[in-house]
Short mmCIF file of N, CA, C and O in Angstrom, two decimals:
data_model
loop_
_atom_site.label_atom_id
_atom_site.label_comp_id
_atom_site.label_asym_id
_atom_site.label_seq_id
_atom_site.Cartn_x
_atom_site.Cartn_y
_atom_site.Cartn_z
N SER A 1 -9.59 7.93 -7.50
CA SER A 1 -8.30 8.38 -6.99
C SER A 1 -7.43 7.19 -6.61
O SER A 1 -7.92 6.06 -6.48
N VAL A 2 -6.16 7.44 -6.42
CA VAL A 2 -5.21 6.39 -6.04
C VAL A 2 -5.65 5.74 -4.73
O VAL A 2 -5.70 4.52 -4.61
N GLU A 3 -5.98 6.57 -3.74
CA GLU A 3 -6.38 6.04 -2.43
C GLU A 3 -7.60 5.13 -2.53
O GLU A 3 -7.63 4.07 -1.92
N ARG A 4 -8.58 5.56 -3.30
CA ARG A 4 -9.82 4.79 -3.41
C ARG A 4 -9.56 3.41 -4.01
O ARG A 4 -10.08 2.40 -3.53
N GLU A 5 -8.76 3.36 -5.08
CA GLU A 5 -8.47 2.07 -5.73
C GLU A 5 -7.69 1.14 -4.80
O GLU A 5 -7.97 -0.05 -4.72
N ILE A 6 -6.71 1.67 -4.09
CA ILE A 6 -5.93 0.83 -3.18
C ILE A 6 -6.78 0.35 -2.01
O ILE A 6 -6.68 -0.80 -1.59
N ASN A 7 -7.65 1.22 -1.51
CA ASN A 7 -8.51 0.84 -0.38
C ASN A 7 -9.51 -0.26 -0.73
O ASN A 7 -10.07 -0.89 0.16
N LYS A 8 -9.73 -0.53 -2.02
CA LYS A 8 -10.62 -1.62 -2.43
C LYS A 8 -9.99 -2.99 -2.17
O LYS A 8 -10.69 -3.99 -2.13
N LEU A 9 -8.68 -3.03 -2.00
CA LEU A 9 -7.97 -4.30 -1.81
C LEU A 9 -8.14 -4.82 -0.38
O LEU A 9 -8.20 -4.04 0.56
N ASP A 10 -8.17 -6.13 -0.25
CA ASP A 10 -8.20 -6.75 1.07
C ASP A 10 -6.85 -6.57 1.75
O ASP A 10 -5.81 -6.59 1.09
N GLY A 11 -6.88 -6.39 3.05
CA GLY A 11 -5.64 -6.31 3.83
C GLY A 11 -5.05 -4.92 3.94
O GLY A 11 -4.00 -4.75 4.56
N ILE A 12 -5.69 -3.91 3.38
CA ILE A 12 -5.18 -2.55 3.46
C ILE A 12 -5.60 -1.93 4.78
O ILE A 12 -6.78 -1.92 5.13
N SER A 13 -4.63 -1.42 5.51
CA SER A 13 -4.91 -0.77 6.78
C SER A 13 -4.96 0.75 6.65
O SER A 13 -5.80 1.41 7.27
N ASN A 14 -4.07 1.31 5.82
CA ASN A 14 -4.02 2.77 5.67
C ASN A 14 -3.39 3.12 4.32
O ASN A 14 -2.47 2.45 3.87
N VAL A 15 -3.92 4.18 3.70
CA VAL A 15 -3.36 4.71 2.46
C VAL A 15 -3.24 6.22 2.61
O VAL A 15 -4.19 6.88 3.01
N SER A 16 -2.07 6.73 2.31
CA SER A 16 -1.84 8.17 2.37
C SER A 16 -1.14 8.59 1.08
O SER A 16 -0.01 8.16 0.82
N ALA A 17 -1.83 9.39 0.26
CA ALA A 17 -1.24 9.84 -1.00
C ALA A 17 -0.78 11.28 -0.86
O ALA A 17 -1.49 12.13 -0.32
N ASP A 18 0.42 11.53 -1.33
CA ASP A 18 0.99 12.87 -1.39
C ASP A 18 1.08 13.23 -2.86
O ASP A 18 2.03 12.87 -3.56
N HIS A 19 0.06 13.94 -3.37
CA HIS A 19 -0.02 14.23 -4.80
C HIS A 19 1.00 15.26 -5.24
O HIS A 19 1.39 15.28 -6.40
N VAL A 20 1.46 16.10 -4.33
CA VAL A 20 2.48 17.10 -4.67
C VAL A 20 3.79 16.41 -5.04
O VAL A 20 4.45 16.76 -6.01
N ASN A 21 4.15 15.36 -4.27
CA ASN A 21 5.39 14.63 -4.51
C ASN A 21 5.16 13.33 -5.27
O ASN A 21 6.10 12.54 -5.43
N SER A 22 3.92 13.08 -5.70
CA SER A 22 3.56 11.87 -6.45
C SER A 22 4.02 10.60 -5.74
O SER A 22 4.68 9.73 -6.32
N MET A 23 3.65 10.49 -4.47
CA MET A 23 4.02 9.33 -3.68
C MET A 23 2.82 8.85 -2.88
O MET A 23 1.99 9.65 -2.45
N VAL A 24 2.73 7.55 -2.73
CA VAL A 24 1.69 6.97 -1.89
C VAL A 24 2.36 6.05 -0.87
O VAL A 24 3.32 5.36 -1.17
N ILE A 25 1.84 6.11 0.36
CA ILE A 25 2.33 5.25 1.43
C ILE A 25 1.17 4.34 1.81
O ILE A 25 0.09 4.81 2.15
N VAL A 26 1.41 3.04 1.73
CA VAL A 26 0.36 2.05 1.98
C VAL A 26 0.79 1.14 3.11
O VAL A 26 1.87 0.56 3.08
N THR A 27 -0.06 1.01 4.13
CA THR A 27 0.17 0.08 5.21
C THR A 27 -0.78 -1.10 5.00
O THR A 27 -1.98 -0.90 4.85
N TYR A 28 -0.20 -2.30 4.94
CA TYR A 28 -1.03 -3.46 4.59
C TYR A 28 -0.49 -4.74 5.23
O TYR A 28 0.65 -4.81 5.67
N ASP A 29 -1.35 -5.74 5.26
CA ASP A 29 -1.01 -7.06 5.78
C ASP A 29 -0.68 -7.95 4.58
O ASP A 29 -1.52 -8.17 3.71
N ASP A 30 0.56 -8.45 4.53
CA ASP A 30 0.97 -9.23 3.36
C ASP A 30 0.38 -10.63 3.31
O ASP A 30 0.60 -11.35 2.34
N ASP A 31 -0.40 -11.02 4.29
CA ASP A 31 -1.16 -12.26 4.19
C ASP A 31 -2.38 -12.07 3.29
O ASP A 31 -2.98 -13.03 2.81
N PHE A 32 -2.78 -10.81 3.08
CA PHE A 32 -3.99 -10.52 2.32
C PHE A 32 -3.72 -9.72 1.04
O PHE A 32 -4.56 -9.66 0.16
N CYS A 33 -2.57 -9.08 0.96
CA CYS A 33 -2.27 -8.21 -0.16
C CYS A 33 -0.76 -8.26 -0.45
O CYS A 33 0.01 -8.71 0.40
N ASP A 34 -0.36 -7.80 -1.64
CA ASP A 34 1.07 -7.73 -1.95
C ASP A 34 1.34 -6.51 -2.83
O ASP A 34 0.41 -5.84 -3.28
N ASP A 35 2.62 -6.23 -3.07
CA ASP A 35 2.98 -5.02 -3.82
C ASP A 35 2.47 -5.05 -5.25
O ASP A 35 2.15 -4.01 -5.82
N ASN A 36 2.35 -6.22 -5.86
CA ASN A 36 1.83 -6.30 -7.23
C ASN A 36 0.36 -5.88 -7.30
O ASN A 36 -0.05 -5.20 -8.24
N LYS A 37 -0.43 -6.28 -6.32
CA LYS A 37 -1.84 -5.86 -6.28
C LYS A 37 -1.94 -4.36 -6.08
O LYS A 37 -2.80 -3.70 -6.67
N ILE A 38 -1.06 -3.82 -5.25
CA ILE A 38 -1.07 -2.37 -5.01
C ILE A 38 -0.67 -1.62 -6.28
O ILE A 38 -1.29 -0.63 -6.66
N LYS A 39 0.37 -2.11 -6.97
CA LYS A 39 0.79 -1.48 -8.22
C LYS A 39 -0.33 -1.54 -9.27
O LYS A 39 -0.54 -0.58 -10.02
N ASN A 40 -1.06 -2.65 -9.33
CA ASN A 40 -2.18 -2.77 -10.27
C ASN A 40 -3.30 -1.79 -9.91
O ASN A 40 -3.94 -1.23 -10.80
N ALA A 41 -3.53 -1.59 -8.62
CA ALA A 41 -4.55 -0.62 -8.19
C ALA A 41 -4.14 0.79 -8.61
O ALA A 41 -4.98 1.59 -9.03
N ILE A 42 -2.85 1.10 -8.50
CA ILE A 42 -2.35 2.40 -8.94
C ILE A 42 -2.59 2.55 -10.44
O ILE A 42 -3.07 3.60 -10.90
N LYS A 43 -2.30 1.50 -11.19
CA LYS A 43 -2.52 1.53 -12.65
C LYS A 43 -4.00 1.71 -12.97
O LYS A 43 -4.36 2.48 -13.86
N ASN A 44 -4.88 1.02 -12.23
CA ASN A 44 -6.32 1.13 -12.46
C ASN A 44 -6.85 2.53 -12.18
O ASN A 44 -7.92 2.90 -12.68
N SER A 45 -6.12 3.30 -11.37
CA SER A 45 -6.56 4.66 -11.07
C SER A 45 -6.01 5.67 -12.09
O SER A 45 -6.21 6.87 -11.95
N GLY A 46 -5.28 5.17 -13.12
CA GLY A 46 -4.79 6.04 -14.18
C GLY A 46 -3.36 6.49 -14.01
O GLY A 46 -2.91 7.42 -14.68
N PHE A 47 -2.63 5.85 -13.11
CA PHE A 47 -1.24 6.22 -12.86
C PHE A 47 -0.34 5.01 -13.10
O PHE A 47 -0.78 3.89 -13.23
N SER A 48 0.95 5.26 -13.14
CA SER A 48 1.95 4.21 -13.29
C SER A 48 2.96 4.35 -12.17
O SER A 48 3.35 5.46 -11.82
N SER A 49 3.40 3.23 -11.60
CA SER A 49 4.43 3.30 -10.57
C SER A 49 5.77 3.55 -11.25
O SER A 49 6.07 2.97 -12.28
N LEU A 50 6.58 4.43 -10.66
CA LEU A 50 7.83 4.85 -11.29
C LEU A 50 9.04 4.08 -10.78
O LEU A 50 9.95 3.81 -11.54
N PHE A 51 9.08 3.78 -9.52
CA PHE A 51 10.26 3.17 -8.92
C PHE A 51 9.87 1.89 -8.20
O PHE A 51 8.73 1.68 -7.86
N SER A 52 10.88 1.08 -7.96
CA SER A 52 10.64 -0.11 -7.15
C SER A 52 10.19 0.32 -5.77
O SER A 52 10.68 1.32 -5.24
N PRO A 53 9.26 -0.40 -5.20
CA PRO A 53 8.76 -0.02 -3.88
C PRO A 53 9.83 -0.15 -2.80
O PRO A 53 10.72 -0.98 -2.89
N VAL A 54 9.71 0.67 -1.78
CA VAL A 54 10.57 0.61 -0.61
C VAL A 54 9.71 0.12 0.54
O VAL A 54 8.66 0.68 0.82
N PHE A 55 10.14 -0.96 1.19
CA PHE A 55 9.35 -1.55 2.26
C PHE A 55 9.92 -1.22 3.62
O PHE A 55 11.12 -1.04 3.78
N SER A 56 9.07 -1.18 4.59
CA SER A 56 9.50 -1.15 5.99
C SER A 56 8.44 -1.90 6.79
O SER A 56 7.33 -2.10 6.32
N GLN A 57 8.80 -2.32 7.96
CA GLN A 57 7.84 -3.00 8.81
C GLN A 57 7.24 -1.99 9.76
O GLN A 57 7.96 -1.24 10.42
N SER A 58 5.94 -1.92 9.80
CA SER A 58 5.24 -0.97 10.64
C SER A 58 5.16 -1.50 12.07
O SER A 58 5.21 -2.70 12.31
N ASP A 59 5.00 -0.59 13.01
CA ASP A 59 4.82 -1.02 14.40
C ASP A 59 3.34 -1.21 14.73
O ASP A 59 2.96 -1.35 15.88
N ILE A 60 2.52 -1.22 13.70
CA ILE A 60 1.08 -1.41 13.88
C ILE A 60 0.77 -2.89 13.73
O ILE A 60 1.17 -3.52 12.76
N HIS A 61 0.05 -3.45 14.69
CA HIS A 61 -0.36 -4.85 14.60
C HIS A 61 -1.52 -4.98 13.62
O HIS A 61 -2.34 -4.10 13.48
N SER A 62 -1.56 -6.10 12.95
CA SER A 62 -2.58 -6.33 11.94
C SER A 62 -3.97 -6.44 12.55
O SER A 62 -4.20 -7.27 13.43
N PRO A 63 -4.92 -5.63 12.07
CA PRO A 63 -6.31 -5.76 12.55
C PRO A 63 -7.04 -6.90 11.87
O PRO A 63 -8.17 -7.21 12.21
N PHE A 64 -6.38 -7.55 10.89
CA PHE A 64 -7.03 -8.61 10.12
C PHE A 64 -6.85 -9.98 10.75
O PHE A 64 -7.42 -10.95 10.29
N LEU A 65 -6.04 -10.07 11.79
CA LEU A 65 -5.79 -11.34 12.47
C LEU A 65 -6.22 -11.22 13.92
O LEU A 65 -6.27 -10.13 14.48
N SER A 66 -6.48 -12.35 14.55
CA SER A 66 -6.88 -12.33 15.95
C SER A 66 -5.72 -11.81 16.80
O SER A 66 -4.56 -11.85 16.41
N SER A 67 -6.03 -11.34 17.98
CA SER A 67 -5.01 -10.77 18.86
C SER A 67 -3.98 -11.80 19.30
O SER A 67 -2.93 -11.45 19.81
N ALA A 68 -4.28 -13.08 19.11
CA ALA A 68 -3.32 -14.12 19.48
C ALA A 68 -2.12 -14.12 18.54
O ALA A 68 -1.05 -14.59 18.90
N HIS A 69 -2.31 -13.59 17.34
CA HIS A 69 -1.21 -13.50 16.38
C HIS A 69 -0.41 -12.22 16.65
O HIS A 69 -0.98 -11.17 16.87
N ASN A 70 0.87 -12.32 16.61
CA ASN A 70 1.72 -11.16 16.85
C ASN A 70 2.42 -10.76 15.56
O ASN A 70 3.62 -10.78 15.46
N ARG A 71 1.63 -10.40 14.54
CA ARG A 71 2.19 -10.02 13.25
C ARG A 71 2.13 -8.51 13.10
O ARG A 71 1.26 -7.85 13.62
N PHE A 72 3.07 -7.99 12.35
CA PHE A 72 3.09 -6.58 12.06
C PHE A 72 2.70 -6.36 10.61
O PHE A 72 2.84 -7.24 9.77
N LEU A 73 2.25 -5.16 10.32
CA LEU A 73 1.90 -4.79 8.95
C LEU A 73 3.13 -4.30 8.22
O LEU A 73 4.09 -3.85 8.82
N ASN A 74 3.09 -4.38 6.91
CA ASN A 74 4.14 -3.82 6.06
C ASN A 74 3.74 -2.43 5.62
O ASN A 74 2.56 -2.13 5.47
N LYS A 75 4.72 -1.59 5.41
CA LYS A 75 4.47 -0.25 4.89
C LYS A 75 5.21 -0.13 3.57
O LYS A 75 6.38 -0.46 3.47
N LEU A 76 4.51 0.30 2.54
CA LEU A 76 5.05 0.40 1.19
C LEU A 76 5.06 1.87 0.78
O LEU A 76 4.05 2.56 0.89
N TYR A 77 6.21 2.34 0.31
CA TYR A 77 6.34 3.70 -0.23
C TYR A 77 6.57 3.55 -1.73
O TYR A 77 7.50 2.88 -2.14
N ILE A 78 5.72 4.17 -2.53
CA ILE A 78 5.86 4.01 -3.98
C ILE A 78 5.54 5.33 -4.69
O ILE A 78 4.63 6.04 -4.30
N PHE A 79 6.35 5.66 -5.67
CA PHE A 79 6.15 6.87 -6.47
C PHE A 79 5.32 6.51 -7.69
O PHE A 79 5.37 5.41 -8.19
N TYR A 80 4.54 7.47 -8.18
CA TYR A 80 3.69 7.22 -9.34
C TYR A 80 3.66 8.44 -10.25
O TYR A 80 4.06 9.54 -9.86
N SER A 81 3.20 8.22 -11.48
CA SER A 81 3.03 9.32 -12.43
C SER A 81 1.82 9.00 -13.30
O SER A 81 1.33 7.88 -13.32
N TYR A 82 1.37 9.99 -14.05
CA TYR A 82 0.25 9.75 -14.98
C TYR A 82 0.69 8.78 -16.07
O TYR A 82 1.84 8.78 -16.47
N LEU A 83 -0.25 7.95 -16.51
CA LEU A 83 0.04 7.00 -17.61
C LEU A 83 0.23 7.74 -18.91
O LEU A 83 -0.29 8.76 -19.15
#
């Protein structure tokens, strides 16, 4: 599934797929992951990304860094379709 492939990537904090609307929301740390890796994971699960990703900054602190770092995670919204 889309969620399973994306969750294999380093730096992923949360993945939520809405299959009815063909959208996935990914919360990740950009020190460990980027949108190209996420798009490739979507492709590896048998789907293709349809639109350019929309980014926002999450209010969730990164669990991948020590508490001394005050970094926030990125949230990626991306639409997909079958290949």
